[in-house]
Coordinates of C-alpha atoms in Angstrom, one line a residue:
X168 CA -50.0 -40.7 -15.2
X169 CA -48.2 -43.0 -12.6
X170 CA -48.9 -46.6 -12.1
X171 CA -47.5 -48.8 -9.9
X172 CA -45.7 -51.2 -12.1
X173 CA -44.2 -53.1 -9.9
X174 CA -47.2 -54.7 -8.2
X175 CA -50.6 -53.4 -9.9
X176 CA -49.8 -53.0 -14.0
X177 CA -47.9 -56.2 -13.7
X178 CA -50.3 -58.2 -12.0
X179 CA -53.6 -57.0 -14.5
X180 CA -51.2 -57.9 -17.1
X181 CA -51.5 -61.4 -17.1
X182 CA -54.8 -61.7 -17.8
X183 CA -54.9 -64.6 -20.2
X184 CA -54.2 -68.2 -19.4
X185 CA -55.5 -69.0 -15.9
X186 CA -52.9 -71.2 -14.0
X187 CA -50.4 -69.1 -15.4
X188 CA -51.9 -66.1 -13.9
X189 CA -52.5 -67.0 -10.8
X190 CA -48.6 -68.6 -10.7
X191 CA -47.2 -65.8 -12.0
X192 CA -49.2 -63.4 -9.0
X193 CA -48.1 -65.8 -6.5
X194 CA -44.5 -64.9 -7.1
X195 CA -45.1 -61.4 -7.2
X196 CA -46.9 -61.8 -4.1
X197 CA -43.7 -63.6 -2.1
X198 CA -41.7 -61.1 -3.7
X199 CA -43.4 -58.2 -2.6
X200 CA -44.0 -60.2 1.1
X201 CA -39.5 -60.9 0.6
X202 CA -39.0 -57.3 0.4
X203 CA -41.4 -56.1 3.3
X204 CA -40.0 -58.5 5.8
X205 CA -36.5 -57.7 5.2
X206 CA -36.8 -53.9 5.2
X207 CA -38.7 -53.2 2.1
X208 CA -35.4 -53.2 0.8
X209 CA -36.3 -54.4 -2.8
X210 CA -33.1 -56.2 -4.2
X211 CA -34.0 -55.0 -8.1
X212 CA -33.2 -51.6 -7.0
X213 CA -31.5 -51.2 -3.7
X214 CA -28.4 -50.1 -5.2
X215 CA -30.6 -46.7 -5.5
X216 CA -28.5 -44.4 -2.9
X217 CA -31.8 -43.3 -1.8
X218 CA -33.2 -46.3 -0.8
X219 CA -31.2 -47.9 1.9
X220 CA -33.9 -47.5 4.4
X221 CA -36.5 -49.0 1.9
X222 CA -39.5 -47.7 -0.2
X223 CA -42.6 -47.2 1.0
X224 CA -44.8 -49.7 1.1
X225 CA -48.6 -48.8 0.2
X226 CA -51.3 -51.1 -1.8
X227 CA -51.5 -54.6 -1.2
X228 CA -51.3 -57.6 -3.7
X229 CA -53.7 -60.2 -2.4
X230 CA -54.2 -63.7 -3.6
X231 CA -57.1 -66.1 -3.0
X232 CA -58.6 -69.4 -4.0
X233 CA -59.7 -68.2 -7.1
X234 CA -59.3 -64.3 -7.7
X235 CA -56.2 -62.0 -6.8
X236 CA -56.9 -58.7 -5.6
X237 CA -54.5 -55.3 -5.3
X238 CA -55.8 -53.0 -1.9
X239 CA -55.5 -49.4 -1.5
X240 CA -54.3 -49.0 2.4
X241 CA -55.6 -45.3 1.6
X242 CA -58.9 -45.3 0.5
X243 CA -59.1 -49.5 1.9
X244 CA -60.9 -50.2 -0.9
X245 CA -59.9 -53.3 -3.1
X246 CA -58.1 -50.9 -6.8
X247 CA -59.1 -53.6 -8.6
X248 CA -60.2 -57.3 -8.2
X249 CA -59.5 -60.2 -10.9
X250 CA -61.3 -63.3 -11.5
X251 CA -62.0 -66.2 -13.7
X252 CA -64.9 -67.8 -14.2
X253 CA -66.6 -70.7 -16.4
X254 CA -69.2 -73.0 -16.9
X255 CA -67.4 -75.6 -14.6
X256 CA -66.7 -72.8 -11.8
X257 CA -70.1 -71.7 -12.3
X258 CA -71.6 -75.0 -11.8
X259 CA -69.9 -76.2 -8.7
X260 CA -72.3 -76.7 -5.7
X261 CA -69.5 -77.5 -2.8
X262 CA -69.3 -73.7 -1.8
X263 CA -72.2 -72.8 0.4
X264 CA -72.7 -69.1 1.7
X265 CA -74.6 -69.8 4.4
X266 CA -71.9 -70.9 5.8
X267 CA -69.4 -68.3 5.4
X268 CA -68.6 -65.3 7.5
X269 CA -67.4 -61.6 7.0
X270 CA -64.0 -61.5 7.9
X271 CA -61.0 -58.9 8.2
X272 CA -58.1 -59.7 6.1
X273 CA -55.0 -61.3 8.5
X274 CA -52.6 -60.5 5.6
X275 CA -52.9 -56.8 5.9
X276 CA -51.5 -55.3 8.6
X277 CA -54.4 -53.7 11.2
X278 CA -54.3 -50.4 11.0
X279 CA -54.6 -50.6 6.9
X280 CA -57.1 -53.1 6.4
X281 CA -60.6 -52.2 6.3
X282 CA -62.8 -53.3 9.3
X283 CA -65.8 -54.9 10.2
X284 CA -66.9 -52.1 12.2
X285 CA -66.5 -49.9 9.5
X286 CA -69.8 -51.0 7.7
X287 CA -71.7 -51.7 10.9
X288 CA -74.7 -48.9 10.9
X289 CA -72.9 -47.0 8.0
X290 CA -75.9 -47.8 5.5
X291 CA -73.6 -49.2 2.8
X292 CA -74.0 -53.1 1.9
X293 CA -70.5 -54.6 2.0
X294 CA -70.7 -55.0 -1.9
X295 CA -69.0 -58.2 -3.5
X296 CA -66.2 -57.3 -6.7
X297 CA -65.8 -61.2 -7.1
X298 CA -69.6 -62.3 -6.3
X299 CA -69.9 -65.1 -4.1
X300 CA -71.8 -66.8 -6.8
X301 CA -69.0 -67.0 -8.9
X302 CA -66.8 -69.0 -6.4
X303 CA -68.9 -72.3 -5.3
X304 CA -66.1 -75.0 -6.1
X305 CA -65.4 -75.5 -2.4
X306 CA -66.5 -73.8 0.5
X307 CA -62.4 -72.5 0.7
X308 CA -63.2 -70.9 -2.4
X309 CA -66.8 -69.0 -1.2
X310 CA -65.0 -68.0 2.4
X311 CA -62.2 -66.1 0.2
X312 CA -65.2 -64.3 -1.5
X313 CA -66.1 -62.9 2.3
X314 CA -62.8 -61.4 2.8
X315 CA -63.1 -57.5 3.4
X316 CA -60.1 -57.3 0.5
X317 CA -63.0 -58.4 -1.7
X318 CA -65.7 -55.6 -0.7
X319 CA -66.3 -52.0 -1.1
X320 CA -69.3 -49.6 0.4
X321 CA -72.2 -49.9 -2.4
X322 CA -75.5 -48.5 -2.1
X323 CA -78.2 -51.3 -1.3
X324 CA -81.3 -50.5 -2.5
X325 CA -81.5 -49.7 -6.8
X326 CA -77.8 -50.7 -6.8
X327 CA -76.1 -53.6 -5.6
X328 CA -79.5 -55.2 -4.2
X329 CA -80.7 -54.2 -8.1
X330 CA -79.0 -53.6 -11.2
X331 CA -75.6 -53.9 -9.7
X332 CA -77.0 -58.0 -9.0
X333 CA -78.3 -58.5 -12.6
X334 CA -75.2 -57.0 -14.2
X335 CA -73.0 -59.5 -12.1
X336 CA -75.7 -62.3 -14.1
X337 CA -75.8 -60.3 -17.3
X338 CA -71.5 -61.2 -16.9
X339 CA -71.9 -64.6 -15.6
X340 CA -74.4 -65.6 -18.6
X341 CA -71.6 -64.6 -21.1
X342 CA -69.6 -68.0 -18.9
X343 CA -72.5 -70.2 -21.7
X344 CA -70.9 -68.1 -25.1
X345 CA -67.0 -68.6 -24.1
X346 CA -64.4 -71.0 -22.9
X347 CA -62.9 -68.5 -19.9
X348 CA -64.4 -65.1 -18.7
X349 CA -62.0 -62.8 -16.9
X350 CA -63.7 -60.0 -15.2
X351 CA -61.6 -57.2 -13.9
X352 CA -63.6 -55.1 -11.2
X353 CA -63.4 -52.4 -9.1
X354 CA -64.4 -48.7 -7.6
X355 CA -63.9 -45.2 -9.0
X356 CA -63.9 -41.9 -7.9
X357 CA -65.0 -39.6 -10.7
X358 CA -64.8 -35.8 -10.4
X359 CA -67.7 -33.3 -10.6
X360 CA -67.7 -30.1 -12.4
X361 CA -67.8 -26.7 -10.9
X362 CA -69.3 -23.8 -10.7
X363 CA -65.9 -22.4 -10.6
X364 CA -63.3 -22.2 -13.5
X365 CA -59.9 -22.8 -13.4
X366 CA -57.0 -19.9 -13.3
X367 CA -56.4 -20.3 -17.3
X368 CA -60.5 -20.0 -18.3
X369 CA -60.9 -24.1 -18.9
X370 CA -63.9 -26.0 -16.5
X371 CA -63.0 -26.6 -12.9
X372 CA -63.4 -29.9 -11.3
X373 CA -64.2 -31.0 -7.7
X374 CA -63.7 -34.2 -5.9
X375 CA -66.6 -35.4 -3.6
X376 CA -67.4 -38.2 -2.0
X377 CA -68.5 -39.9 1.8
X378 CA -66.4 -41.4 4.0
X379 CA -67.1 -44.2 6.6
X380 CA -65.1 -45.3 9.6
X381 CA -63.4 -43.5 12.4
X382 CA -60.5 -41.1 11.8
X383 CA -57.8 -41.2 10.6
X384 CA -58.6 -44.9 9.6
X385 CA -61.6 -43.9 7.0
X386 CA -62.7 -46.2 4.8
X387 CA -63.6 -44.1 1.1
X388 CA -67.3 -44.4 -0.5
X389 CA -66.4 -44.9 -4.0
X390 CA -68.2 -42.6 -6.7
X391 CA -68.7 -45.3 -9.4
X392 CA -67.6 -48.4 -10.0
X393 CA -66.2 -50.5 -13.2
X394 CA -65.9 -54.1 -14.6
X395 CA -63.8 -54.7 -17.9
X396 CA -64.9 -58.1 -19.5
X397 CA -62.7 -60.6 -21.3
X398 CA -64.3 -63.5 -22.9
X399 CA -61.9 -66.0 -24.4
X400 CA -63.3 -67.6 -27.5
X401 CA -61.9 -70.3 -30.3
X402 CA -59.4 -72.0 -27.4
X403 CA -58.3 -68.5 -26.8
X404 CA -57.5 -67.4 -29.8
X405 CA -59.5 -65.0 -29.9
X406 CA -61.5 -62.8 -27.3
X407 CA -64.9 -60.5 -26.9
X408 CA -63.8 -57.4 -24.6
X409 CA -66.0 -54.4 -22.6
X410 CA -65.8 -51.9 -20.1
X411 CA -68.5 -50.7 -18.0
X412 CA -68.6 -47.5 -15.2
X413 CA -72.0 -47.6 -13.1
X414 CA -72.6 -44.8 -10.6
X415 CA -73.1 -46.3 -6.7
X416 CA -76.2 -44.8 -6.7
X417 CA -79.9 -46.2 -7.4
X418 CA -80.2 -46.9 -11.0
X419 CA -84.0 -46.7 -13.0
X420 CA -84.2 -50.3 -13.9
X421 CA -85.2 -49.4 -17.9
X422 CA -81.8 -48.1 -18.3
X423 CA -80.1 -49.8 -21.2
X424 CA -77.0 -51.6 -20.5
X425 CA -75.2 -50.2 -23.4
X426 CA -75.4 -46.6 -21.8
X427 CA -73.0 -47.6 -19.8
X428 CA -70.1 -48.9 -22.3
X429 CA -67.3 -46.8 -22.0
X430 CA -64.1 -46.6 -24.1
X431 CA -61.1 -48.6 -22.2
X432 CA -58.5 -46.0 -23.2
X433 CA -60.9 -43.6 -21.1
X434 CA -61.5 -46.1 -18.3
X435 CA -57.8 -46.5 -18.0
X436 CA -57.0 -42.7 -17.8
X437 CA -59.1 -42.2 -15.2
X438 CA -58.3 -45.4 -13.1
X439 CA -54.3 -44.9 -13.7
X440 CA -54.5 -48.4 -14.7
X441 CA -53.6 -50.5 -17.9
X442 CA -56.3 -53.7 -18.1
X443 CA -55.0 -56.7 -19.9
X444 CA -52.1 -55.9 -21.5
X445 CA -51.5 -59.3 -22.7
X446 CA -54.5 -58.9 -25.0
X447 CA -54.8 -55.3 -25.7
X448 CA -52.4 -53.8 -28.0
X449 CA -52.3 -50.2 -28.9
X450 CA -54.5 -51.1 -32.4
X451 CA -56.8 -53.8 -30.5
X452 CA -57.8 -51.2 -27.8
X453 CA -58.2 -48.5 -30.5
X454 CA -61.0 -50.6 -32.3
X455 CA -62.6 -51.4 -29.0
X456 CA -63.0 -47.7 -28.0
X457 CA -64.5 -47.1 -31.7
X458 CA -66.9 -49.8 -31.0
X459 CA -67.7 -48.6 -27.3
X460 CA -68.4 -45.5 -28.3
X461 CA -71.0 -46.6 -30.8
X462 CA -72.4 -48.6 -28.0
X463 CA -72.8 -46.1 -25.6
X464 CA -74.4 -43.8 -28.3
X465 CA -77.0 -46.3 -28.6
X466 CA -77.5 -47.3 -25.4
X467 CA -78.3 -43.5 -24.4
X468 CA -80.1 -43.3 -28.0
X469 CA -82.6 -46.0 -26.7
X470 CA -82.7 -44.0 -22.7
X471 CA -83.6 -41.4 -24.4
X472 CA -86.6 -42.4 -25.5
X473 CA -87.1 -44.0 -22.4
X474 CA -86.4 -40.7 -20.2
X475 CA -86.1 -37.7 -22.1
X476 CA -83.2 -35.0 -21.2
X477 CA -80.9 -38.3 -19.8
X478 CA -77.4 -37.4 -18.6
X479 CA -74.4 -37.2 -20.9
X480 CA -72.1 -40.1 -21.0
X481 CA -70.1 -41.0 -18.0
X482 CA -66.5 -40.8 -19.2
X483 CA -65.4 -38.1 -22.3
X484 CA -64.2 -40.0 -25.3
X485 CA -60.5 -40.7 -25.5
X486 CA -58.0 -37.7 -27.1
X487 CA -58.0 -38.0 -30.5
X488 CA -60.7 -40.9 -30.5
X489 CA -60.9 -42.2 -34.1
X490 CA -63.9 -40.8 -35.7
X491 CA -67.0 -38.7 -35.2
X492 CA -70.3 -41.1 -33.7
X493 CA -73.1 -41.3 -36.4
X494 CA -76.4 -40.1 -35.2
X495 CA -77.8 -42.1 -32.9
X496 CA -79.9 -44.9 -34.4
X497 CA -83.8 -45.6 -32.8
X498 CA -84.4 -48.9 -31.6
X499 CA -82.4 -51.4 -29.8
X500 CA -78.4 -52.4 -30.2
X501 CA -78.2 -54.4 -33.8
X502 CA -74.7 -55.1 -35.4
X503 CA -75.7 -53.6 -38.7
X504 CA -75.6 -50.1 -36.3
X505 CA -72.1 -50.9 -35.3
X506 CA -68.7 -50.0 -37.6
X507 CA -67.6 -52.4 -40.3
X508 CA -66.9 -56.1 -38.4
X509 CA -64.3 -57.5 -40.7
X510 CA -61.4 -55.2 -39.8
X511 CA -61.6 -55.4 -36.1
X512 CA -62.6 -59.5 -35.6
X513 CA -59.3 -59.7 -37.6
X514 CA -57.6 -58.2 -35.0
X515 CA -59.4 -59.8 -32.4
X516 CA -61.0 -56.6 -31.5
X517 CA -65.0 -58.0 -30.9
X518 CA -66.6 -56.1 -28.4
X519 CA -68.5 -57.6 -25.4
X520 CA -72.0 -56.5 -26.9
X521 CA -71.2 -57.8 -30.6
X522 CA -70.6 -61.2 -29.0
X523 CA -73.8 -61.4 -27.0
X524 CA -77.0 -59.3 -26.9
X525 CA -76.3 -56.3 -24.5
X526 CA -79.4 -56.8 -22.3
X527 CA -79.3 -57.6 -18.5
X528 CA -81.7 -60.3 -17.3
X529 CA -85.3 -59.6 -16.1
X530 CA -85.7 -57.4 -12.8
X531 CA -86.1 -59.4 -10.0
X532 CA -84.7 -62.5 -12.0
X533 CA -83.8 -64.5 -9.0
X534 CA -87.2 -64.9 -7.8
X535 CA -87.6 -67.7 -10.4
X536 CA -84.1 -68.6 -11.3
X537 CA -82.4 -69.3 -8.2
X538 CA -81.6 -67.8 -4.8
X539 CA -81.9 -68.6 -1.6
X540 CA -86.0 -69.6 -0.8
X541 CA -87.8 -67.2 1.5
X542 CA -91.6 -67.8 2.1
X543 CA -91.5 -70.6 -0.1
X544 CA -90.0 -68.2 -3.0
X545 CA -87.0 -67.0 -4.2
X546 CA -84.7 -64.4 -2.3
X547 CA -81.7 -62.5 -3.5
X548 CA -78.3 -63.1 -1.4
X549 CA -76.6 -59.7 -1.0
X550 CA -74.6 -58.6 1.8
X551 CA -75.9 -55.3 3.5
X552 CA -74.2 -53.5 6.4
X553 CA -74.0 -55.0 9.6
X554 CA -76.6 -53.2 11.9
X555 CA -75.5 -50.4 14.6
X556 CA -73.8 -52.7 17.7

C-alpha cells in the first residue's frame, strides 16, 4: 500500500497540538516549495543516481489561515483537508461569507488546479471539506474556506444541501463537549462489485465514477466521502475518536448516524492513508475498530427497522478484526450495548459516539438556529454550482 510519506502521512501525523501543527506543515510546505523551485531536486535524497533530474512532483501541500490541505493534481480533488476548531473559533463573528468569493488556487500551478469553470452548469455544488462556518475569526480566515483546494463536486439536493449540512453541525456541536476538535475530511472512490469474477474464482471489482471538466484536465466526482473526528478532552490527555464514509448521493433523512461508523483500520486501507498517527497506536486503533464496528451494527440495527432489506455496511471489517459483533440490539445506541469501557478509556481509546449521543441535529435545523434570513426566515448557506455561462 504506498503512501506518500514525505508530504501526506507526515503532514496528517501531527494532528495533536494546534500551533505546533500548523508550524510543523509550514516547514514541510517551504520544503517541498525549496525543492520544486530548484529542480525538484530534494537534498534528503539526491545522492539517489536516479534522481539527478528530480522526482516527480504530484499532490500538493496547501496551507491556509486555519486548515492545511494535501491536493491530488490527478483527480484535483483536495486527498484530505485538516482543521481545528473550538468554542472560541466557533464563536468568532469577524468572517462574513457574504463577502467572500470562489476562487482558483494561485499556489497550484494552472493546468493542475481545479477551475472555476469546472463546476459551472456541471450540477455538482462546490462542496466545503473545511465548512465556511467553522472559520469566522476574520474574514482572511472565511476567504481561505473559498479556495477551490478546499472543495470537491457533492451532490446538492439530500446531500450536501441535507444531511451532508447537519453532519458538519452534528461535528461542530461536539466543539461544546471538548477542549480542541480536529476533523480530518475528504473524498473517496469506493469500488463496485461485478458481475464478473476474477481469473482465480474470488469477486471482481469495478471502478465507476463521473467526471467533470474538459479533457485531459478532468476534475473526478468522488464516490463517497469521509471525516475522522478527534476530540481532545482532560487538557489533551485524552481524546474521543470516529470515522465516518457517506455516499455523495441523496441520503433518506431517518438514517441513523451510526450506520455510517466505519473501522479506521478500514478507512485507512482504502484511502492509502494513516490519520493521526500521533494519537493512534496500533492497540488504540484496534479498540476503536472493535468499538466502530459495534456502532455501525447498531446504527444499521435501528435502519432496519426503519427500512427493511437496508444495504450492507459500507467498508468490510478490518483482516483479522478482533471479535465476532453480537446480534444487533433493538432500539437506539446506549453504552451498556457497546464492549466493556474500562479497558479501552485506559488506553484512551473512547469512541466519538461513547463521548456524545450519535444523533445528527433536526432536519432543516437552520431554519430556527441560524443561517442566513430569507423571507424573514432562516436559509441554509451552501455553495451550489455556478450556472451554465
Amino acid at each position: 500500500m504506498a503512501v506518500r510519506q514525505v508530504i501526506i502521512g507526515a503532514a496528517v501525523g501531527a494532528g495533536l497540538g494546534g500551533a505546533a501543527t500548523f508550524f510543523y506543515l509550514r516547514q514541510q510546505q517551504q520544503r517541498v516549495q525549496a525543492a520544486s523551485t530548484s529542480g525538484g531536486g530534494f537534498a534528503a535524497v539526491g545522492s539517489h543516481p536516479a534522481l539527478k533530474w528530480g522526482v516527480p512532483v504530484g499532490d500538493r501541500l496547501r496551507l491556509f489561515s486555519d486548515y492545511a490541505a494535501s491536493f491530488d493534481t490527478r483527480l484535483r480533488n483536495p486527498r484530505w483537508v485538516l482543521e481545528r476548531i473550538n468554542r472560541d473559533t466557533l464563536a468568532g463573528k469577524e468572517g462574513n461569507r457574504q463577502r467572500s468569493e470562489f476562487v482558483e488556487d494561485a499556489g497550484i500551478e494552472p493546468r493542475f488546479r481545479s477551475k472555476l469553470d469546472d463546476y459551472r452548469g456541471s450540477g455538482y455544488d462546490r462542496g466545503h471539506m473545511a465548512p465556511a462556518a467553522n472559520h469566522r475569526s476574520s474574514q482572511q480566515a472565511m476567504d481561505d474556506t473559498f479556495s477551490l483546494t478546499n472543495m470537491s463536486p457533492q451532490v446538492g439536493a439530500g446531500f450536501n444541501r441535507d444531511y451532508w449540512a447537519r453532519f458538519e453541525r452534528f461535528v461542530q456541536d461536539l466543539a461544546k463537549r471538548c477542549d480542541d476538535v480536529y476533523i480530518i475530511t475528504g473524498p473517496l472512490f469506493l469500488p463496485q462489485r461485478s458481475n464478473a469474477l476474477q481469473p482465480n474464482g474470488a469477486p471482481g471489482f469495478v471502478m465507476q465514477h463521473p467526471m467533470i471538466g474538459t479533457p485531459p484536465r478532468l476534475m473526478a466526482v468522488p464516490t463517497h466521502y469521509y471525516k475522522v473526528v478527534l476530540g481532545e478532552v482532560s487538557g489533551g490527555k485524552r481524546a474521543a475518536v470516529g470515522a465516518f464514509v457517506m455516499p455523495n448521493q441523496p441520503i433518506d433523512p431517518d438514517t441513523p448516524l451510526a450506520s455510517f461508523a466505519v473501522p479506521i483500520s478500514s478507512l485507512e486501507e482504502v484511502a492509502g492513508l494513516r490519520f493521526f498517527p500521533g494519537y493512534l497506536s496500533d492497540a488504540r486503533r484496534e479498540a476503536l475498530d472493535e468499538t466502530a464496528l459495534v456502532v455501525q451494527s447498531l446504527g444499521f440495527a435501528e435502519l432496519r427497522k426503519l427500512k427493511p432489506g437496508a444495504a450492507p455496511p459500507l467498508l468490510p471489517a478490518p483482516d483479522g478484526s478482533l471479535q465476532p459483533l453480537p446480534p444487533p440490539v433493538p432500539g437506539a445506541l446506549s453504552p451498556s450495548a457497546l464492549p466493556p469501557t474500562d479497558q479501552r478509556r485506559s488506553l484512551g481509546a473512547v469512541h466519538i459516539c461513547e463521548h456524545t449521543e450519535c444523533r445528527l441535529p433536526a432536519e432543516r435545523f437552520w431554519e430556527t438556529n441560524g443561517g442566513g434570513s430569507k423571507n424573514g426566515g432562516h436559509a441554509l448557506r451552501r455553495t451550489q454550482s455556478a450556472p451554465p455561462a
